[in-house]
Short mmCIF file of C-alpha atoms in Angstrom, two decimals:
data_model
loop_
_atom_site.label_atom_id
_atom_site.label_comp_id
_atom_site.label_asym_id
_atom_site.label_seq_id
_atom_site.Cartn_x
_atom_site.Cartn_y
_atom_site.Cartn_z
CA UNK A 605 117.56 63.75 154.39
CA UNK A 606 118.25 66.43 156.95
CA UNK A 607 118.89 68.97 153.68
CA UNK A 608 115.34 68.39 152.04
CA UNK A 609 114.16 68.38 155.93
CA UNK A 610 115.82 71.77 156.53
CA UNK A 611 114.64 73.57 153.19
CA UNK A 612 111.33 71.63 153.69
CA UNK A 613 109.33 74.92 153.52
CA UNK A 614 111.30 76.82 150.72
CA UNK A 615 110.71 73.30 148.52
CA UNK A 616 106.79 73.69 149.33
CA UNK A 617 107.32 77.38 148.53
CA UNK A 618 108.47 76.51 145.22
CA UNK A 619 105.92 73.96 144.28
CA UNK A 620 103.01 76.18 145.27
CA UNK A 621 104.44 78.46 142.94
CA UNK A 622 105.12 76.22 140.02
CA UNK A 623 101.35 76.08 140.30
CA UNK A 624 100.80 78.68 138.40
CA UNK A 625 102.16 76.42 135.71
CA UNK A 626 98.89 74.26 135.55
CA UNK A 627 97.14 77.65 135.10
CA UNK A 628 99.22 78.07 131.75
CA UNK A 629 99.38 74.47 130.68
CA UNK A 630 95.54 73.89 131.23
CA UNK A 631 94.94 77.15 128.93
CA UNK A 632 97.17 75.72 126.37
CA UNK A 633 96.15 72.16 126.33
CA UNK A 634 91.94 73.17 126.64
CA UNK A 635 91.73 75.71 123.44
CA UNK A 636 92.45 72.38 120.85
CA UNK A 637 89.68 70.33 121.65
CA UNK A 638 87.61 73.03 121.83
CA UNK A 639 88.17 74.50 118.18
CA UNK A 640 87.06 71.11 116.71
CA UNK A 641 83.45 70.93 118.82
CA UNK A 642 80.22 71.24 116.60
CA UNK A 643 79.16 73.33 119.90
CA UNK A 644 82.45 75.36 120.06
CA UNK A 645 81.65 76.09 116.23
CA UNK A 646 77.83 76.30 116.24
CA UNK A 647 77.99 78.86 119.30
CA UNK A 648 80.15 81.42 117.80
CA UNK A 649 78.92 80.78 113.99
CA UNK A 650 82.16 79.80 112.73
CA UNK A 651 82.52 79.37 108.30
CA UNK A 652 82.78 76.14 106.99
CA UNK A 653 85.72 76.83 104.37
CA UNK A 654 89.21 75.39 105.95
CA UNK A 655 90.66 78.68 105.15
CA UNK A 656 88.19 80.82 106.66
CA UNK A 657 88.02 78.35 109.62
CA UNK A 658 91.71 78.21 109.85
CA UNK A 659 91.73 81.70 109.95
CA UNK A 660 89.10 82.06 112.86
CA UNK A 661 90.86 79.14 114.67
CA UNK A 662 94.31 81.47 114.78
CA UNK A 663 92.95 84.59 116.12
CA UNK A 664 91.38 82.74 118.85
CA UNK A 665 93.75 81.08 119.79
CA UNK A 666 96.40 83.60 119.40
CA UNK A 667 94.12 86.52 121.30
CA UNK A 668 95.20 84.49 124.53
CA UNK A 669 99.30 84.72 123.76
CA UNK A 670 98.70 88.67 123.22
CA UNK A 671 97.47 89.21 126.28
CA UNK A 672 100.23 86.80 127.97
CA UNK A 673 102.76 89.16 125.70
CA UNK A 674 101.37 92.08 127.22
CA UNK A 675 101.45 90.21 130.60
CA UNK A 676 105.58 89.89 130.31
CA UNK A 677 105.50 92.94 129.54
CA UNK A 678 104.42 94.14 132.77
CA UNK A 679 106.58 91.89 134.40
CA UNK A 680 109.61 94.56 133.19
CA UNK A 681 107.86 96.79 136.01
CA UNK A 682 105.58 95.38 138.61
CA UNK A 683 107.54 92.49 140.66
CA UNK A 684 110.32 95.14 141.20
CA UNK A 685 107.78 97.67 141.61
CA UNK A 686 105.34 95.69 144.16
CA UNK A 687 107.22 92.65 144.90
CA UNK A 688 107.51 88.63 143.81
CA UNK A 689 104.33 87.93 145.88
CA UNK A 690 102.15 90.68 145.22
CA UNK A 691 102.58 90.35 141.26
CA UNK A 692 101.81 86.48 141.55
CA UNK A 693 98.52 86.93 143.31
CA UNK A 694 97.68 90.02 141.14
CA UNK A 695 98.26 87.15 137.75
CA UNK A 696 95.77 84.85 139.43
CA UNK A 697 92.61 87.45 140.63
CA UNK A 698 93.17 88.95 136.40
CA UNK A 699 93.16 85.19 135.22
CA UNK A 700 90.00 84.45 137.27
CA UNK A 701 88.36 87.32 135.65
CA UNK A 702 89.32 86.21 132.18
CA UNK A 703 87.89 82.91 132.88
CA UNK A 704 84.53 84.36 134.08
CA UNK A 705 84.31 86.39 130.98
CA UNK A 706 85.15 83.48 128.69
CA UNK A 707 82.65 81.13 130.33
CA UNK A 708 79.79 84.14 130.26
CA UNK A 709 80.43 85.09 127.09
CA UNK A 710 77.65 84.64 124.44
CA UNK A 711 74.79 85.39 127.36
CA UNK A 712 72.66 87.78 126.18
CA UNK A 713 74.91 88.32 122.71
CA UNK A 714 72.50 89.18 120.05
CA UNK A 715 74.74 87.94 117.30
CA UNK A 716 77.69 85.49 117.26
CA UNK A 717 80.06 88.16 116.19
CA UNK A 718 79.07 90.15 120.09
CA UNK A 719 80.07 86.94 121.40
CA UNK A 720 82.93 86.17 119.29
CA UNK A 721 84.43 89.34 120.09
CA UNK A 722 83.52 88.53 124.27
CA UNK A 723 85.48 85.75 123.87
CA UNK A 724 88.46 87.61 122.54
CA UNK A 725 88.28 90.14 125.30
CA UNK A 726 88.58 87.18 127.91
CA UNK A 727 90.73 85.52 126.60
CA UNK A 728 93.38 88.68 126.47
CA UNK A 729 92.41 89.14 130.31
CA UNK A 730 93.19 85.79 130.52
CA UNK A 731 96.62 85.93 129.65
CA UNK A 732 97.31 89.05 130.82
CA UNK A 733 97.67 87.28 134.46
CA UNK A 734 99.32 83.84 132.59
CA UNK A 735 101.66 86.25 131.22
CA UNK A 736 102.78 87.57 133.92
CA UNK A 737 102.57 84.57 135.90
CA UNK A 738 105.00 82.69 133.83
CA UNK A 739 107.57 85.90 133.78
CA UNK A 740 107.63 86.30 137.86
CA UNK A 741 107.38 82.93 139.01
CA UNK A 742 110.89 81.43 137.45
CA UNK A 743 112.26 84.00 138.54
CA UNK A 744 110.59 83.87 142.10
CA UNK A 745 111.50 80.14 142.82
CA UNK A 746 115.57 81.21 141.49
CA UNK A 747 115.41 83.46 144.53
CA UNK A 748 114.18 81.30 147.24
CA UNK A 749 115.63 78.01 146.32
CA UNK A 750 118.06 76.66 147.83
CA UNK A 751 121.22 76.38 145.29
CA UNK A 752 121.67 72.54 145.44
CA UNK A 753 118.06 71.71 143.63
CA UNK A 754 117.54 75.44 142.06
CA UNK A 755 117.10 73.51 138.58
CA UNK A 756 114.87 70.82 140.05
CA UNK A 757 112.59 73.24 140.86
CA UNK A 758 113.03 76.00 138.19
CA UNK A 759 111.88 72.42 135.91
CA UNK A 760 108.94 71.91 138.47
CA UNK A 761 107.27 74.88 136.89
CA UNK A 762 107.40 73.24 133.25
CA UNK A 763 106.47 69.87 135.10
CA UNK A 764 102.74 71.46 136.12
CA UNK A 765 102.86 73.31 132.60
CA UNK A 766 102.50 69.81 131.00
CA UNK A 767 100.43 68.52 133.62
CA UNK A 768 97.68 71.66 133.59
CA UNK A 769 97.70 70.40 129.26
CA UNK A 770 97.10 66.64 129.86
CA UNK A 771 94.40 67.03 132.82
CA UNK A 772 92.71 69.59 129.78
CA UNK A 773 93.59 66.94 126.91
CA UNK A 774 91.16 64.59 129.26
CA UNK A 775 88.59 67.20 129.99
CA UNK A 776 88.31 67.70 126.65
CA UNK A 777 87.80 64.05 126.03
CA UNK A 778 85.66 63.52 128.66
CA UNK A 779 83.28 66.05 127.77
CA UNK A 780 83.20 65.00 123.68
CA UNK A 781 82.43 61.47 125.37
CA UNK A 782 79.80 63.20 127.35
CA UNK A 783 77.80 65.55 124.68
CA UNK A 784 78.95 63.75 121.64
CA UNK A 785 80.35 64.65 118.46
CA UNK A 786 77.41 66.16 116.92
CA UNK A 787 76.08 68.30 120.03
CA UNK A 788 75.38 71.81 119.89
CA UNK A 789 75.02 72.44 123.60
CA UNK A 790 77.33 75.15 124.64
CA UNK A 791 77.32 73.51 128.31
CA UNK A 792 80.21 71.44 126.45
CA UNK A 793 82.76 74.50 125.89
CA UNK A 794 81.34 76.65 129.04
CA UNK A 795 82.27 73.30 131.19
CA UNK A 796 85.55 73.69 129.68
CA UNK A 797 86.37 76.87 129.94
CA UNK A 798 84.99 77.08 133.57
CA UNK A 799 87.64 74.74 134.60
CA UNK A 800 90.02 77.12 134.30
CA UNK A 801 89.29 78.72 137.49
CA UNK A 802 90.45 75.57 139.13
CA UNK A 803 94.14 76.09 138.59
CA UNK A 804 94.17 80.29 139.21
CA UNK A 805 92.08 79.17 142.72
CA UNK A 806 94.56 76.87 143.86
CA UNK A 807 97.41 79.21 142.21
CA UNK A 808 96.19 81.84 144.67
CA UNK A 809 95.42 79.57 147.99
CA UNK A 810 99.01 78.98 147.53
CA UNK A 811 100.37 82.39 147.57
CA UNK A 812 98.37 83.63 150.10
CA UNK A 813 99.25 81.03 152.42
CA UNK A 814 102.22 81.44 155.02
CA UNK A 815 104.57 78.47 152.78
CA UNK A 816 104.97 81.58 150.32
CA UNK A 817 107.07 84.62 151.79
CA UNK A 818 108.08 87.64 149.70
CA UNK A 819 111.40 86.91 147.93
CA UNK A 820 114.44 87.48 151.00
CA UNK A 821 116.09 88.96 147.68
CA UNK A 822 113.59 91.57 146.92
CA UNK A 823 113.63 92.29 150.45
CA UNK A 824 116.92 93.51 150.83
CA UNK A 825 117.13 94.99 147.46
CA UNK A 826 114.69 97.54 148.75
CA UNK A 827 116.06 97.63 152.08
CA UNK A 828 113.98 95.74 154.47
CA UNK A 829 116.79 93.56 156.57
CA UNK A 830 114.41 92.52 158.67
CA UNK A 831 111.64 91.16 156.90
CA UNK A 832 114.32 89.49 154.80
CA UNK A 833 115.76 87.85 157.73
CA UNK A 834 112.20 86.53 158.56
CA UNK A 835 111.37 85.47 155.29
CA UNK A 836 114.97 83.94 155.15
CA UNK A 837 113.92 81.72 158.56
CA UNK A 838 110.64 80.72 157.01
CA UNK A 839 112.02 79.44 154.16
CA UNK A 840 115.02 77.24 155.61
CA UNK A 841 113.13 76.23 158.84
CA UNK A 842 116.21 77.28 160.48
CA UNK A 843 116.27 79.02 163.79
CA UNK A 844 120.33 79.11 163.64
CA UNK A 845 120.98 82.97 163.70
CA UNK A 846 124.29 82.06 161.40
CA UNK A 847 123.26 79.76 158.50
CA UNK A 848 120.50 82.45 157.99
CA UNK A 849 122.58 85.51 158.90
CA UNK A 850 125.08 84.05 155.97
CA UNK A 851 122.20 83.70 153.76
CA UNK A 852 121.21 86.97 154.21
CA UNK A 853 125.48 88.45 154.05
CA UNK A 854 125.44 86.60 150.91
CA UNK A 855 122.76 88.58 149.24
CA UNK A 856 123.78 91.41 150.54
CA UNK A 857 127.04 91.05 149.49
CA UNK A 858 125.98 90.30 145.97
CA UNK A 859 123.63 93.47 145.45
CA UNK A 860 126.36 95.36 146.99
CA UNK A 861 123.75 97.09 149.44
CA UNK A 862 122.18 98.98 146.20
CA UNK A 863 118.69 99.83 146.31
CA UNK A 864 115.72 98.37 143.39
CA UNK A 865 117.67 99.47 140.08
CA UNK A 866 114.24 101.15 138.76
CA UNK A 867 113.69 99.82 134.80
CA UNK A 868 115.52 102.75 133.18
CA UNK A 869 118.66 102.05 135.26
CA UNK A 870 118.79 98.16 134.99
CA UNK A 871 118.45 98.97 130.81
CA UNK A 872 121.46 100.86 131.26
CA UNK A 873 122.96 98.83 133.29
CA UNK A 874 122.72 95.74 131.04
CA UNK A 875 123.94 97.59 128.01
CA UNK A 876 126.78 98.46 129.61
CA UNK A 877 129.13 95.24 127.97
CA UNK A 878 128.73 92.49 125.66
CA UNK A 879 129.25 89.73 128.52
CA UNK A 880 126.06 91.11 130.54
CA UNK A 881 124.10 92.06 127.22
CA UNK A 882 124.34 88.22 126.32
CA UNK A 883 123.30 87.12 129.57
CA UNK A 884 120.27 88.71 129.43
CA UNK A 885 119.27 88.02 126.09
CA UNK A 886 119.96 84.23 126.64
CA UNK A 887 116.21 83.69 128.32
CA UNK A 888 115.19 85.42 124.84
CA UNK A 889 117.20 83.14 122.45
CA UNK A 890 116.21 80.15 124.11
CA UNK A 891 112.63 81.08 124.55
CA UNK A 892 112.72 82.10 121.20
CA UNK A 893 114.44 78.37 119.85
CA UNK A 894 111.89 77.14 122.10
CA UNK A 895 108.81 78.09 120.09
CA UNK A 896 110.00 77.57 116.98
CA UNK A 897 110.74 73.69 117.67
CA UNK A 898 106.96 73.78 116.94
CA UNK A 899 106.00 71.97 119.89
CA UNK A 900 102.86 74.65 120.72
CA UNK A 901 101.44 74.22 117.30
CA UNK A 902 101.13 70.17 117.85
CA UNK A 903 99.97 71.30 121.66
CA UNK A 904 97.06 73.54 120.07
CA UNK A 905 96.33 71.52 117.44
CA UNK A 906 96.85 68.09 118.08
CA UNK A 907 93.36 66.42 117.63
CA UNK A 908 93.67 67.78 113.38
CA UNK A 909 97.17 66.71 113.47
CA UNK A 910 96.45 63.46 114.62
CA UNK A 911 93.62 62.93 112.49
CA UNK A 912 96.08 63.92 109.30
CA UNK A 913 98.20 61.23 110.56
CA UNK A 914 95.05 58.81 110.11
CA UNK A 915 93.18 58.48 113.50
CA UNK A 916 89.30 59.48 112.41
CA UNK A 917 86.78 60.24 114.76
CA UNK A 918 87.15 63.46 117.28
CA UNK A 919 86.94 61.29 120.40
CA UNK A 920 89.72 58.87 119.00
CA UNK A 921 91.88 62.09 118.39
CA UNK A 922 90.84 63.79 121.44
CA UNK A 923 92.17 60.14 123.22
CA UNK A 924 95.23 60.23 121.52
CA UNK A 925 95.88 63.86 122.13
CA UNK A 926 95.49 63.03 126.04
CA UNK A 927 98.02 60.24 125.54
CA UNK A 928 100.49 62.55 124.40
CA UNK A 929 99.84 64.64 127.60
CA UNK A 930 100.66 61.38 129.81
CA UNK A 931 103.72 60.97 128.13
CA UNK A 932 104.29 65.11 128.26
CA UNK A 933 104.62 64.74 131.85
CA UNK A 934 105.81 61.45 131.83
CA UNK A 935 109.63 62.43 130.46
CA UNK A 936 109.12 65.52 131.79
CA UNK A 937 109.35 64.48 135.07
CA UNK A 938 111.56 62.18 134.93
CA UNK A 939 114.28 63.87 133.28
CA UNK A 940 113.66 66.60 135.94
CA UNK A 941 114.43 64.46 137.87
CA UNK A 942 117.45 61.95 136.08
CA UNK A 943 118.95 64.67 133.85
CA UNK A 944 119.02 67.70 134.12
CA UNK A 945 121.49 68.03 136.74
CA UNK A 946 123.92 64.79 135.45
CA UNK A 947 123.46 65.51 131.78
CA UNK A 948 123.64 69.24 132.23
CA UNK A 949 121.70 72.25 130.87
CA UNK A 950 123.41 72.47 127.43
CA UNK A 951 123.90 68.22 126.38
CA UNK A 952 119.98 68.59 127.35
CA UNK A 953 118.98 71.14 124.85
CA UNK A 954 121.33 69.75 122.05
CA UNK A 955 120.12 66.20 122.44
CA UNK A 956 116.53 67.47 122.50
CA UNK A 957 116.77 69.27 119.46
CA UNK A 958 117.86 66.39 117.67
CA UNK A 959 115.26 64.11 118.47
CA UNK A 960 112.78 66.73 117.37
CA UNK A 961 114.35 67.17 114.24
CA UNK A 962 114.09 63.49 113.58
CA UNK A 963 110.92 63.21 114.36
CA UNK A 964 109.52 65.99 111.94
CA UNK A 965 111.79 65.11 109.44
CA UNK A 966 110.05 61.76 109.39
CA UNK A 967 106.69 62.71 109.68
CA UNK A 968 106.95 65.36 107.15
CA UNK A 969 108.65 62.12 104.83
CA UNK A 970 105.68 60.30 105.52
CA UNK A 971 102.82 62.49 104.89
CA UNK A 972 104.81 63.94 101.42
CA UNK A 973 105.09 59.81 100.76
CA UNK A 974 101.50 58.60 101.62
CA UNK A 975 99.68 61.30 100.07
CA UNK A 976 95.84 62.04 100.92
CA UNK A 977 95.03 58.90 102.82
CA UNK A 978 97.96 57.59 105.15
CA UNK A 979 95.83 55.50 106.61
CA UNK A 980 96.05 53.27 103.56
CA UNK A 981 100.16 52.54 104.70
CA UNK A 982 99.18 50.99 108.34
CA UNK A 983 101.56 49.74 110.01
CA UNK A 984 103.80 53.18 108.61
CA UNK A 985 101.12 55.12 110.22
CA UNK A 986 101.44 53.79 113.32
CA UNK A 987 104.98 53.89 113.71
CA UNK A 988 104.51 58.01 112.51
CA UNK A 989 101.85 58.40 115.45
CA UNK A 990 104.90 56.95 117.37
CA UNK A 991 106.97 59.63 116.24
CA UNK A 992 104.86 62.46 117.15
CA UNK A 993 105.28 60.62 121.17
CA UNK A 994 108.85 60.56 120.21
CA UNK A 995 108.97 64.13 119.52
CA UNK A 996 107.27 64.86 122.73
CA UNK A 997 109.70 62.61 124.65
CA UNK A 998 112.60 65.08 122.96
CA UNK A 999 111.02 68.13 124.56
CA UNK A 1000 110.56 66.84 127.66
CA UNK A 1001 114.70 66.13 127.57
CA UNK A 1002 115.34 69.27 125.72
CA UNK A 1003 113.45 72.12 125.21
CA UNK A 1004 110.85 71.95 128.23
CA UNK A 1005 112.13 72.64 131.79
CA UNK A 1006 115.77 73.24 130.82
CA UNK A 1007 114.59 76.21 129.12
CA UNK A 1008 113.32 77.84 132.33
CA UNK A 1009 116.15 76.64 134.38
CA UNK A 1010 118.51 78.07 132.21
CA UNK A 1011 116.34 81.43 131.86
CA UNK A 1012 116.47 81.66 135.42
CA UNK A 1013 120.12 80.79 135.97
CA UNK A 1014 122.38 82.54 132.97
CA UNK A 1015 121.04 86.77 133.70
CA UNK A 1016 123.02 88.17 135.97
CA UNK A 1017 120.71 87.99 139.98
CA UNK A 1018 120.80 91.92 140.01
CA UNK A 1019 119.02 91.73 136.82
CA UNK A 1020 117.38 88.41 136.60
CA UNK A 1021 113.84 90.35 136.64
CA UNK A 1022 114.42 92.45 133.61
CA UNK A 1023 115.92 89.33 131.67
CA UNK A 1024 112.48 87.01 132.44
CA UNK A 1025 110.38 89.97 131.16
CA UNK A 1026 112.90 89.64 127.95
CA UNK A 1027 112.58 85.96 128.09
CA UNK A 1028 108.78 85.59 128.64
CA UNK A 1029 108.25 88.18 126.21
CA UNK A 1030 109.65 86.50 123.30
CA UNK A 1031 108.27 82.99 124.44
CA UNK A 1032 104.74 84.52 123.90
CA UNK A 1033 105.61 86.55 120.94
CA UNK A 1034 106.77 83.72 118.64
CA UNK A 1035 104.02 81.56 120.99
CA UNK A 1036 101.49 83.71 119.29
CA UNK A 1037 103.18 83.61 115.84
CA UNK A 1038 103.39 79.50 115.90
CA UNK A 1039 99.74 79.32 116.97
CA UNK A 1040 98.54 82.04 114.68
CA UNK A 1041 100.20 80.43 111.22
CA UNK A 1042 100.10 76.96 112.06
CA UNK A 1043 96.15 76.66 111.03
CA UNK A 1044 96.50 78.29 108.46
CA UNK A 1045 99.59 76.43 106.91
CA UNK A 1046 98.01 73.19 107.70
CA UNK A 1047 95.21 74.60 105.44
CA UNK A 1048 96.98 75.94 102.23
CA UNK A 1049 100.19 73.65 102.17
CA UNK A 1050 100.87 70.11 102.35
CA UNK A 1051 100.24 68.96 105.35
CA UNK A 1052 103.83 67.56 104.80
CA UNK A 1053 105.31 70.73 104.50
CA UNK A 1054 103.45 72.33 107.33
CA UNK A 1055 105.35 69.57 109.90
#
């Protein structure tokens, strides 16, 4: 009790970071829903034909991952460049003005295709600031932790991921409840995309307020002792000159005194064996492995995926999407909170896997067995939907917070900035490449060989 009353401050720190998790999980879970509204569709004149809708339904969705790609991207320079802080509040003002420009867009267009390509523009701004959101903040919370719940909170980031997704699963559902299936008022999607602000707002209130220092790490890697040492004491709540004079010994005894790297030398640097080449590719691989469990192409398309499972009626599958959000959070938290330190990093990720495997393999089974209507095989179909929670449940074990804990934890700490560029980079590369294809597969194949 006297530990979590101690690093009382650096835990809030963390939290109000992992904020800018709902921020990415809200844009993530909100883009669904709205792809299957008759307003959504009416407003921005999208075809009829599944292919040419699938095709229109990839490139929006997928204009948001580019600009989150181009977001890590940045990350390679501008938290070393300006600082943790500075980049974090920069991500949030860039994602407020993506959201503006997505809710305004289609005033005054004189053709759907002016506001069709409006809508692309903000949604690139958009994740411009997730994108660089999601690349500083892991690696923000590694550096003002403290070591005995470092992978508690790196997870807390994924927790408000999955939490910003079910609160949009519900807002999506709330507002088809609202205007109705049929409606063509673009209120519906404007409502929707408005929210968005919500999570950047309180995203920013957070940073700016005095819980959130600049990293004590960054600090003395570009040579301010001091306002290390002060960041160091508002972070631990300690006013014991030693505990945070150690603290602040044992950081500079780990960068060895050496000034920011710069990008050019830190490239260098990590080529320089095999060992620390590895490390920093691990937040890659595992990003990478990540995507490709498929889990973002049920996240963006859920309501059609459901309804190929046999649940008609957009409300029913916008009610069932939000149910998988609930239980999103639901084992995500609480293997944050039961596993990840007993069961360990790795036994997490392999025993996740698994259960995802299972549970495509079996849907896939099912869909290639019941043919066009799966609803005709009941009680089968329910016990499918079941597996799609299943598969959810395996994420939350496996492939959800682990991920970022062991992004943050594996690079070596002198280069731990570099290697979350790498890692965030390739999370919204293949991102983009899962939500790009998976309309379109769902479209031209079997809807059994798509899962």
């Amino acid at each position: 009790m006297l530990q979590v009353d101690k690093h009382r401050n650096a835990y809030t720190c963390g939290l109000l970071a992992g904020l800018y998790g709902l921020l990415f999980g809200w844009d993530t879970g909100m883009i669904g829903g709205l792809l299957d509204s008759a307003s959504f569709q009416h407003s921005f004149a999208l075809p009829s034909g599944s292919q040419s809708l699938a095709n229109f339904k990839g490139n929006i969705v997928s204009t948001l991952q580019a600009g989150c790609f181009l977001g890590a991207a940045s990350a390679l320079l501008l938290p070393d460049r300006i600082g943790r802080r500075k980049s974090l509040i920069l991500a949030a003002l860039v994602a407020l003005a993506g959201t503006a420009v997505q809710t305004c867009c289609a005033v005054g267009a004189q053709h759907p295709e002016q506001a069709l390509v409006q809508l692309y523009v903000g949604r690139s701004i958009g994740g411009f600031g997730v994108g660089l959101a999601s690349s500083v903040v892991p690696t923000y919370i590694a550096e003002i932790a403290p070591k005995e719940s470092r992978g508690q909170l790196s997870c807390s980031f994924q927790l408000f991921v999955v939490t910003g997704m079910m609160i949009a699963f519900f807002v999506n559902y709330g507002l088809s409840l609202r205007f109705g299936a049929a409606s063509q008022d673009p209120t519906e999607w404007r409502v929707a995309f408005g929210l968005q602000a919500l999570p950047a707002l309180l995203a920013l209130l957070g940073t700016l307020s005095p819980y959130c220092p600049e990293s004590p790490r960054w600090l003395v890697q570009h040579g301010s002792q001091d306002l290390a040492r002060d960041s160091l004491r508002r972070l631990h709540k300690s006013s014991e000159d030693v505990y945070v004079a150690d603290l602040l010994a044992e950081i500079s005894c780990d960068l060895q005194g050496s000034a920011d790297p710069g990008l050019k030398a830190a490239c260098r640097e990590m080529l320089t064996d095999r060992m620390t080449l590895y490390r920093c590719l691990v937040p890659a691989i595992v990003n990478f492995l990540q995507q490709w469990t498929g889990v973002n192409g049920v996240n963006y398309y859920s309501p059609q995926i459901f309804r190929t499972l046999g649940l008609r009626g957009r409300s029913t599958g916008l009610f069932a999407t939000g149910i998988y959000g609930v239980v999103k959070v639901t084992t995500t938290f609480l293997f944050m909170c039961l596993a990840i330190e007993q069961l360990g990093r790795k036994w997490c990720l392999i025993i996740g896997g698994l259960i995802q495997c299972f549970c495509l393999w079996w849907i896939g089974t099912f869909l290639a067995i019941a043919g066009e209507d799966p609803a005709r095989h009941k009680g089968i179909a329910y016990l499918t939907i079941a597996m799609l929670y299943l598969f959810v449940i395996g994420f939350g074990l496996g492939w959800s917070g682990p991920v970022w804990t062991v992004s943050s934890e594996v690079p070596p700490q002198r280069l731990r900035a570099l290697a979350m560029s790498l890692g965030t980079m390739s999370n919204w590369l293949f991102n983009a490449c899962v939500a790009r294809a998976t309309p379109n597969m769902l479209a031209s194949v079997s809807d059994a060989a798509a899962l």
